[in-house]
């Protein structure tokens, strides 16, 4: 691990749920030791500005891709560790908002509750898949909030996954902040507006892919993401990341079209995956095709190493 990473972890406290979460991960891996396990990170990270946090830097990620991909990994026979931003979208429950559920229920004269027919079919389909994951104990959800929480948990989970060697897959869909404030440079209490204009100095977060591929989980199949707004940069920057960090696959997406078009990029090739408006209108999500392709490439990776 680089000195930058040593310094980062020395200055950032472990999250309060660290020991409990890592024990849950260890037990989960033992229960599925002969199966493929995907670690999926999802949602955005916050960067606190105070120890007693009132203000923080955040991003727009709602966890849509990570939560949808989790369901599709389960459909493809994986067990999943879902490392997600607390209160972001989660697998299965993401399909239903609070008001949508309330509007789909009816109260009869005897105060019994029934589900409207048009909603019932969707509910049954999602509930059946959810119950299957519970019965098989195939999904473990681990929450985080801050950047520090996320990186501590990511490192700890990866180190536990090493026993699976090539059967472990990392799908790093979380939107991770590039900047942070070291713990020893934060103010203790709420920053006061009465003190005048605020000037903040943010430090660069060390790139996690380097220690991840070299020491945290070196035999895993690793998938990262690249989001751009300039399409002329997308493939070039994806290939640069693959060469620099020596992982296996980058899913490139443009901000404007990410919900219906992505490009799978490896060192040797690239493949576009796209869905039509008709498919979107019929409830088909692009993650179904992304995970199908990723799973095939992971299976080939396993065969090549055995």
CSV table of C-alpha atoms in Angstrom, one decimal:
chain,number,residue,atom,x,y,z
A,1,UNK,CA,0.0,0.0,0.0
A,2,UNK,CA,1.3,3.5,-0.8
A,3,UNK,CA,2.3,5.9,1.9
A,4,UNK,CA,-0.6,8.1,1.0
A,5,UNK,CA,-3.0,5.3,2.0
A,6,UNK,CA,-1.1,4.6,5.2
A,7,UNK,CA,-1.5,8.3,6.0
A,8,UNK,CA,-5.2,8.4,5.1
A,9,UNK,CA,-6.1,5.5,7.3
A,10,UNK,CA,-4.0,6.8,10.2
A,11,UNK,CA,-5.9,10.1,10.1
A,12,UNK,CA,-9.4,8.7,9.6
A,13,UNK,CA,-11.3,6.9,12.3
A,14,UNK,CA,-13.0,3.5,11.6
A,15,UNK,CA,-16.8,3.7,11.4
A,16,UNK,CA,-18.8,2.7,14.4
A,17,UNK,CA,-20.2,-0.3,12.6
A,18,UNK,CA,-16.8,-1.5,11.3
A,19,UNK,CA,-16.2,-4.5,13.6
A,20,UNK,CA,-19.8,-5.8,13.4
A,21,UNK,CA,-19.9,-5.3,9.6
A,22,UNK,CA,-16.7,-7.1,9.0
A,23,UNK,CA,-17.8,-10.0,11.2
A,24,UNK,CA,-21.0,-10.2,9.2
A,25,UNK,CA,-19.0,-10.3,6.0
A,26,UNK,CA,-16.7,-13.1,7.3
A,27,UNK,CA,-19.7,-15.2,8.3
A,28,UNK,CA,-21.4,-14.5,4.9
A,29,UNK,CA,-18.3,-15.6,3.0
A,30,UNK,CA,-17.9,-18.8,5.1
A,31,UNK,CA,-21.6,-19.7,4.3
A,32,UNK,CA,-20.9,-19.3,0.6
A,33,UNK,CA,-17.3,-20.3,0.3
A,34,UNK,CA,-17.8,-22.3,-2.9
A,35,UNK,CA,-19.9,-19.8,-4.7
A,36,UNK,CA,-19.3,-16.6,-6.6
A,37,UNK,CA,-19.6,-13.4,-4.5
A,38,UNK,CA,-20.0,-9.9,-5.9
A,39,UNK,CA,-19.1,-6.9,-3.8
A,40,UNK,CA,-21.2,-4.0,-5.1
A,41,UNK,CA,-20.6,-0.5,-3.9
A,42,UNK,CA,-23.5,2.0,-4.4
A,43,UNK,CA,-24.5,5.5,-3.7
A,44,UNK,CA,-22.5,8.6,-2.9
A,45,UNK,CA,-20.1,9.5,-0.1
A,46,UNK,CA,-20.3,12.5,2.1
A,47,UNK,CA,-17.3,14.6,3.2
A,48,UNK,CA,-18.0,16.1,6.7
A,49,UNK,CA,-16.8,19.7,7.4
A,50,UNK,CA,-17.1,19.4,11.2
A,51,UNK,CA,-16.5,16.6,13.8
A,52,UNK,CA,-20.1,17.2,15.1
A,53,UNK,CA,-21.3,17.2,11.5
A,54,UNK,CA,-23.9,19.7,10.4
A,55,UNK,CA,-22.5,20.6,7.0
A,56,UNK,CA,-20.9,18.3,4.5
A,57,UNK,CA,-20.1,18.0,0.8
A,58,UNK,CA,-22.2,15.4,-1.1
A,59,UNK,CA,-23.0,14.4,-4.7
A,60,UNK,CA,-26.1,13.5,-6.6
A,61,UNK,CA,-25.9,9.7,-6.7
A,62,UNK,CA,-29.1,8.0,-5.6
A,63,UNK,CA,-27.7,4.4,-5.9
A,64,UNK,CA,-29.8,3.5,-8.9
A,65,UNK,CA,-27.2,1.5,-10.8
A,66,UNK,CA,-25.8,-0.3,-7.8
A,67,UNK,CA,-29.2,-1.4,-6.4
A,68,UNK,CA,-30.5,-2.4,-9.9
A,69,UNK,CA,-27.3,-4.3,-10.6
A,70,UNK,CA,-27.5,-6.2,-7.3
A,71,UNK,CA,-30.9,-7.7,-8.3
A,72,UNK,CA,-29.4,-8.8,-11.6
A,73,UNK,CA,-26.3,-10.3,-10.0
A,74,UNK,CA,-28.6,-12.3,-7.8
A,75,UNK,CA,-30.5,-13.4,-10.9
A,76,UNK,CA,-27.2,-14.6,-12.4
A,77,UNK,CA,-26.4,-16.9,-9.5
A,78,UNK,CA,-24.1,-14.6,-7.4
A,79,UNK,CA,-24.2,-14.0,-3.7
A,80,UNK,CA,-23.9,-10.2,-3.1
A,81,UNK,CA,-22.4,-8.0,-0.5
A,82,UNK,CA,-24.1,-4.7,-1.0
A,83,UNK,CA,-22.1,-1.8,0.4
A,84,UNK,CA,-24.4,1.2,0.1
A,85,UNK,CA,-24.9,4.7,1.2
A,86,UNK,CA,-27.4,4.8,4.0
A,87,UNK,CA,-30.8,6.1,2.8
A,88,UNK,CA,-29.9,5.6,-0.9
A,89,UNK,CA,-31.8,3.1,-3.1
A,90,UNK,CA,-31.7,-0.5,-2.0
A,91,UNK,CA,-32.4,-3.7,-4.0
A,92,UNK,CA,-36.1,-4.6,-4.2
A,93,UNK,CA,-37.5,-1.8,-2.1
A,94,UNK,CA,-36.2,0.7,-4.8
A,95,UNK,CA,-39.2,-0.3,-6.9
A,96,UNK,CA,-41.7,1.3,-4.5
A,97,UNK,CA,-41.9,4.8,-3.1
A,98,UNK,CA,-43.9,5.5,0.0
A,99,UNK,CA,-46.7,7.3,-1.7
A,100,UNK,CA,-46.8,4.7,-4.5
A,101,UNK,CA,-47.5,2.0,-2.0
A,102,UNK,CA,-50.1,4.0,-0.1
A,103,UNK,CA,-51.9,4.8,-3.4
A,104,UNK,CA,-52.0,1.2,-4.3
A,105,UNK,CA,-53.7,0.0,-1.2
A,106,UNK,CA,-57.5,0.1,-0.5
A,107,UNK,CA,-59.4,-0.1,2.8
A,108,UNK,CA,-62.5,-2.3,2.8
A,109,UNK,CA,-65.5,-1.7,5.1
A,110,UNK,CA,-64.2,-4.2,7.7
A,111,UNK,CA,-60.9,-2.3,7.8
A,112,UNK,CA,-59.0,-5.0,5.9
A,113,UNK,CA,-56.4,-3.8,3.4
A,114,UNK,CA,-56.3,-5.0,-0.2
A,115,UNK,CA,-53.8,-4.3,-3.0
A,116,UNK,CA,-55.0,-2.9,-6.3
A,117,UNK,CA,-54.8,-5.4,-9.1
A,118,UNK,CA,-52.5,-3.4,-11.4
A,119,UNK,CA,-50.0,-3.0,-8.5
A,120,UNK,CA,-50.3,-6.5,-7.2
A,121,UNK,CA,-48.6,-8.2,-10.1
A,122,UNK,CA,-45.5,-6.0,-9.8
A,123,UNK,CA,-45.4,-6.5,-6.0
A,124,UNK,CA,-45.6,-10.3,-6.3
A,125,UNK,CA,-42.8,-10.4,-8.8
A,126,UNK,CA,-40.4,-8.3,-6.6
A,127,UNK,CA,-41.5,-9.9,-3.4
A,128,UNK,CA,-40.8,-13.4,-4.8
A,129,UNK,CA,-37.3,-12.4,-5.7
A,130,UNK,CA,-36.7,-10.8,-2.4
A,131,UNK,CA,-38.0,-13.8,-0.4
A,132,UNK,CA,-35.7,-16.0,-2.5
A,133,UNK,CA,-32.6,-13.9,-1.5
A,134,UNK,CA,-33.7,-14.1,2.1
A,135,UNK,CA,-34.2,-17.9,2.0
A,136,UNK,CA,-30.9,-18.4,0.4
A,137,UNK,CA,-29.1,-15.9,2.6
A,138,UNK,CA,-27.6,-14.6,-0.7
A,139,UNK,CA,-27.7,-10.8,0.1
A,140,UNK,CA,-25.8,-9.0,2.8
A,141,UNK,CA,-26.3,-5.2,3.1
A,142,UNK,CA,-23.7,-3.0,4.8
A,143,UNK,CA,-24.4,0.7,5.1
A,144,UNK,CA,-22.0,3.7,5.0
A,145,UNK,CA,-22.4,7.4,5.1
A,146,UNK,CA,-19.0,9.3,4.9
A,147,UNK,CA,-16.1,8.9,2.6
A,148,UNK,CA,-14.0,7.6,5.5
A,149,UNK,CA,-16.7,5.0,6.4
A,150,UNK,CA,-16.8,3.8,2.8
A,151,UNK,CA,-13.0,3.3,2.4
A,152,UNK,CA,-12.5,1.6,5.7
A,153,UNK,CA,-15.4,-0.8,5.0
A,154,UNK,CA,-14.2,-1.4,1.4
A,155,UNK,CA,-10.7,-2.3,2.5
A,156,UNK,CA,-11.9,-4.6,5.3
A,157,UNK,CA,-14.4,-6.4,3.1
A,158,UNK,CA,-11.9,-6.8,0.3
A,159,UNK,CA,-9.3,-8.4,2.7
A,160,UNK,CA,-12.0,-10.9,3.7
A,161,UNK,CA,-12.8,-11.7,0.1
A,162,UNK,CA,-9.2,-12.8,-0.7
A,163,UNK,CA,-10.1,-16.4,0.3
A,164,UNK,CA,-12.4,-16.7,-2.7
A,165,UNK,CA,-9.6,-15.8,-5.1
A,166,UNK,CA,-11.0,-15.5,-8.7
A,167,UNK,CA,-14.6,-16.2,-7.6
A,168,UNK,CA,-14.8,-12.8,-6.0
A,169,UNK,CA,-16.0,-9.9,-8.2
A,170,UNK,CA,-15.9,-6.2,-7.3
A,171,UNK,CA,-18.4,-3.9,-9.0
A,172,UNK,CA,-17.5,-0.4,-7.8
A,173,UNK,CA,-20.5,1.7,-8.7
A,174,UNK,CA,-20.4,4.1,-5.7
A,175,UNK,CA,-19.8,7.7,-6.5
A,176,UNK,CA,-16.7,8.4,-4.4
A,177,UNK,CA,-15.5,11.8,-3.5
A,178,UNK,CA,-12.2,12.9,-4.9
A,179,UNK,CA,-11.5,15.3,-2.1
A,180,UNK,CA,-11.7,15.2,1.7
A,181,UNK,CA,-10.7,17.1,4.9
A,182,UNK,CA,-8.4,15.1,7.2
A,183,UNK,CA,-9.8,14.5,10.7
A,184,UNK,CA,-7.2,16.6,12.4
A,185,UNK,CA,-8.0,19.6,10.3
A,186,UNK,CA,-11.8,19.7,10.9
A,187,UNK,CA,-13.4,22.1,13.3
A,188,UNK,CA,-15.0,20.5,16.3
A,189,UNK,CA,-18.4,22.2,16.2
A,190,UNK,CA,-20.7,23.7,13.7
A,191,UNK,CA,-19.1,26.3,11.4
A,192,UNK,CA,-20.6,29.7,12.3
A,193,UNK,CA,-21.8,32.0,9.5
A,194,UNK,CA,-21.2,34.9,11.7
A,195,UNK,CA,-17.5,34.3,11.4
A,196,UNK,CA,-17.7,35.6,7.8
A,197,UNK,CA,-17.0,33.9,4.4
A,198,UNK,CA,-15.8,30.3,4.6
A,199,UNK,CA,-12.5,29.1,3.0
A,200,UNK,CA,-12.0,25.4,2.9
A,201,UNK,CA,-8.9,23.5,1.8
A,202,UNK,CA,-9.7,20.0,0.5
A,203,UNK,CA,-7.0,17.3,0.0
A,204,UNK,CA,-7.0,14.7,-2.8
A,205,UNK,CA,-8.3,11.2,-1.8
A,206,UNK,CA,-5.6,8.6,-2.7
A,207,UNK,CA,-6.8,6.5,-5.6
A,208,UNK,CA,-8.2,3.3,-4.1
A,209,UNK,CA,-7.7,1.1,-7.2
A,210,UNK,CA,-4.0,0.8,-6.8
A,211,UNK,CA,-3.9,-0.8,-3.4
A,212,UNK,CA,-7.1,-2.7,-4.1
A,213,UNK,CA,-5.6,-4.5,-7.2
A,214,UNK,CA,-2.1,-5.0,-5.7
A,215,UNK,CA,-2.8,-6.0,-2.1
A,216,UNK,CA,-6.4,-5.8,-0.8
A,217,UNK,CA,-7.9,-8.4,-3.1
A,218,UNK,CA,-5.4,-9.1,-5.9
A,219,UNK,CA,-7.0,-12.1,-7.5
A,220,UNK,CA,-10.5,-10.7,-7.8
A,221,UNK,CA,-12.3,-9.7,-11.0
A,222,UNK,CA,-12.5,-5.9,-10.7
A,223,UNK,CA,-15.0,-3.6,-12.5
A,224,UNK,CA,-14.8,0.1,-12.2
A,225,UNK,CA,-16.8,3.0,-13.6
A,226,UNK,CA,-16.0,6.1,-15.6
A,227,UNK,CA,-18.5,8.9,-15.9
A,228,UNK,CA,-17.8,11.7,-18.4
A,229,UNK,CA,-19.6,14.6,-20.0
A,230,UNK,CA,-17.2,14.8,-23.0
A,231,UNK,CA,-17.6,11.7,-25.1
A,232,UNK,CA,-14.2,12.3,-26.8
A,233,UNK,CA,-12.5,11.5,-23.4
A,234,UNK,CA,-14.5,8.4,-22.3
A,235,UNK,CA,-12.6,5.5,-24.0
A,236,UNK,CA,-9.2,7.1,-23.7
A,237,UNK,CA,-9.6,7.7,-19.9
A,238,UNK,CA,-11.1,4.2,-19.4
A,239,UNK,CA,-8.1,2.6,-21.1
A,240,UNK,CA,-5.7,4.8,-19.1
A,241,UNK,CA,-7.3,3.6,-15.9
A,242,UNK,CA,-7.0,0.0,-17.0
A,243,UNK,CA,-3.3,0.4,-17.8
A,244,UNK,CA,-2.5,2.3,-14.7
A,245,UNK,CA,-4.4,0.2,-12.1
A,246,UNK,CA,-4.3,-3.2,-13.9
A,247,UNK,CA,-7.9,-4.2,-13.2
A,248,UNK,CA,-10.1,-5.9,-15.7
A,249,UNK,CA,-13.0,-3.9,-17.0
A,250,UNK,CA,-14.4,-0.3,-17.0
A,251,UNK,CA,-18.0,0.5,-17.6
A,252,UNK,CA,-17.9,3.9,-19.4
A,253,UNK,CA,-21.0,6.1,-19.3
A,254,UNK,CA,-21.9,9.6,-20.3
A,255,UNK,CA,-23.8,11.7,-17.8
A,256,UNK,CA,-26.6,12.5,-20.4
A,257,UNK,CA,-27.2,8.9,-21.6
A,258,UNK,CA,-26.1,6.7,-18.7
A,259,UNK,CA,-29.5,5.2,-18.1
A,260,UNK,CA,-29.8,3.7,-21.6
A,261,UNK,CA,-26.3,3.5,-23.0
A,262,UNK,CA,-22.9,2.3,-21.7
A,263,UNK,CA,-19.6,1.0,-23.1
A,264,UNK,CA,-17.8,-2.0,-21.7
A,265,UNK,CA,-14.1,-1.3,-22.0
A,266,UNK,CA,-11.2,-3.7,-21.5
A,267,UNK,CA,-7.5,-3.4,-22.5
A,268,UNK,CA,-8.3,-5.3,-25.7
A,269,UNK,CA,-11.8,-4.4,-26.8
A,270,UNK,CA,-14.9,-2.3,-26.2
A,271,UNK,CA,-18.6,-3.2,-26.5
A,272,UNK,CA,-21.5,-0.8,-26.5
A,273,UNK,CA,-24.7,-1.8,-24.6
A,274,UNK,CA,-27.8,0.2,-25.4
A,275,UNK,CA,-31.5,-0.2,-24.8
A,276,UNK,CA,-34.4,1.4,-26.8
A,277,UNK,CA,-37.1,3.7,-25.6
A,278,UNK,CA,-39.7,0.9,-26.1
A,279,UNK,CA,-37.7,-1.3,-23.7
A,280,UNK,CA,-37.5,1.5,-21.1
A,281,UNK,CA,-41.3,2.1,-21.4
A,282,UNK,CA,-41.8,-1.7,-20.8
A,283,UNK,CA,-39.8,-1.6,-17.5
A,284,UNK,CA,-36.6,-3.1,-18.9
A,285,UNK,CA,-33.4,-1.7,-17.3
A,286,UNK,CA,-30.0,-1.6,-18.9
A,287,UNK,CA,-28.4,-3.2,-15.8
A,288,UNK,CA,-29.9,-6.5,-17.0
A,289,UNK,CA,-27.7,-6.5,-20.0
A,290,UNK,CA,-24.6,-5.0,-18.2
A,291,UNK,CA,-24.6,-7.7,-15.6
A,292,UNK,CA,-25.2,-10.5,-18.2
A,293,UNK,CA,-22.0,-9.3,-20.0
A,294,UNK,CA,-20.0,-8.8,-16.8
A,295,UNK,CA,-21.0,-12.3,-15.6
A,296,UNK,CA,-19.9,-13.9,-18.9
A,297,UNK,CA,-16.5,-12.1,-18.7
A,298,UNK,CA,-16.1,-13.1,-15.0
A,299,UNK,CA,-16.8,-16.8,-15.9
A,300,UNK,CA,-14.1,-16.6,-18.6
A,301,UNK,CA,-11.7,-15.0,-16.2
A,302,UNK,CA,-12.3,-17.9,-13.7
A,303,UNK,CA,-11.8,-20.5,-16.4
A,304,UNK,CA,-8.6,-18.9,-17.6
A,305,UNK,CA,-7.1,-18.9,-14.2
A,306,UNK,CA,-7.9,-22.5,-13.5
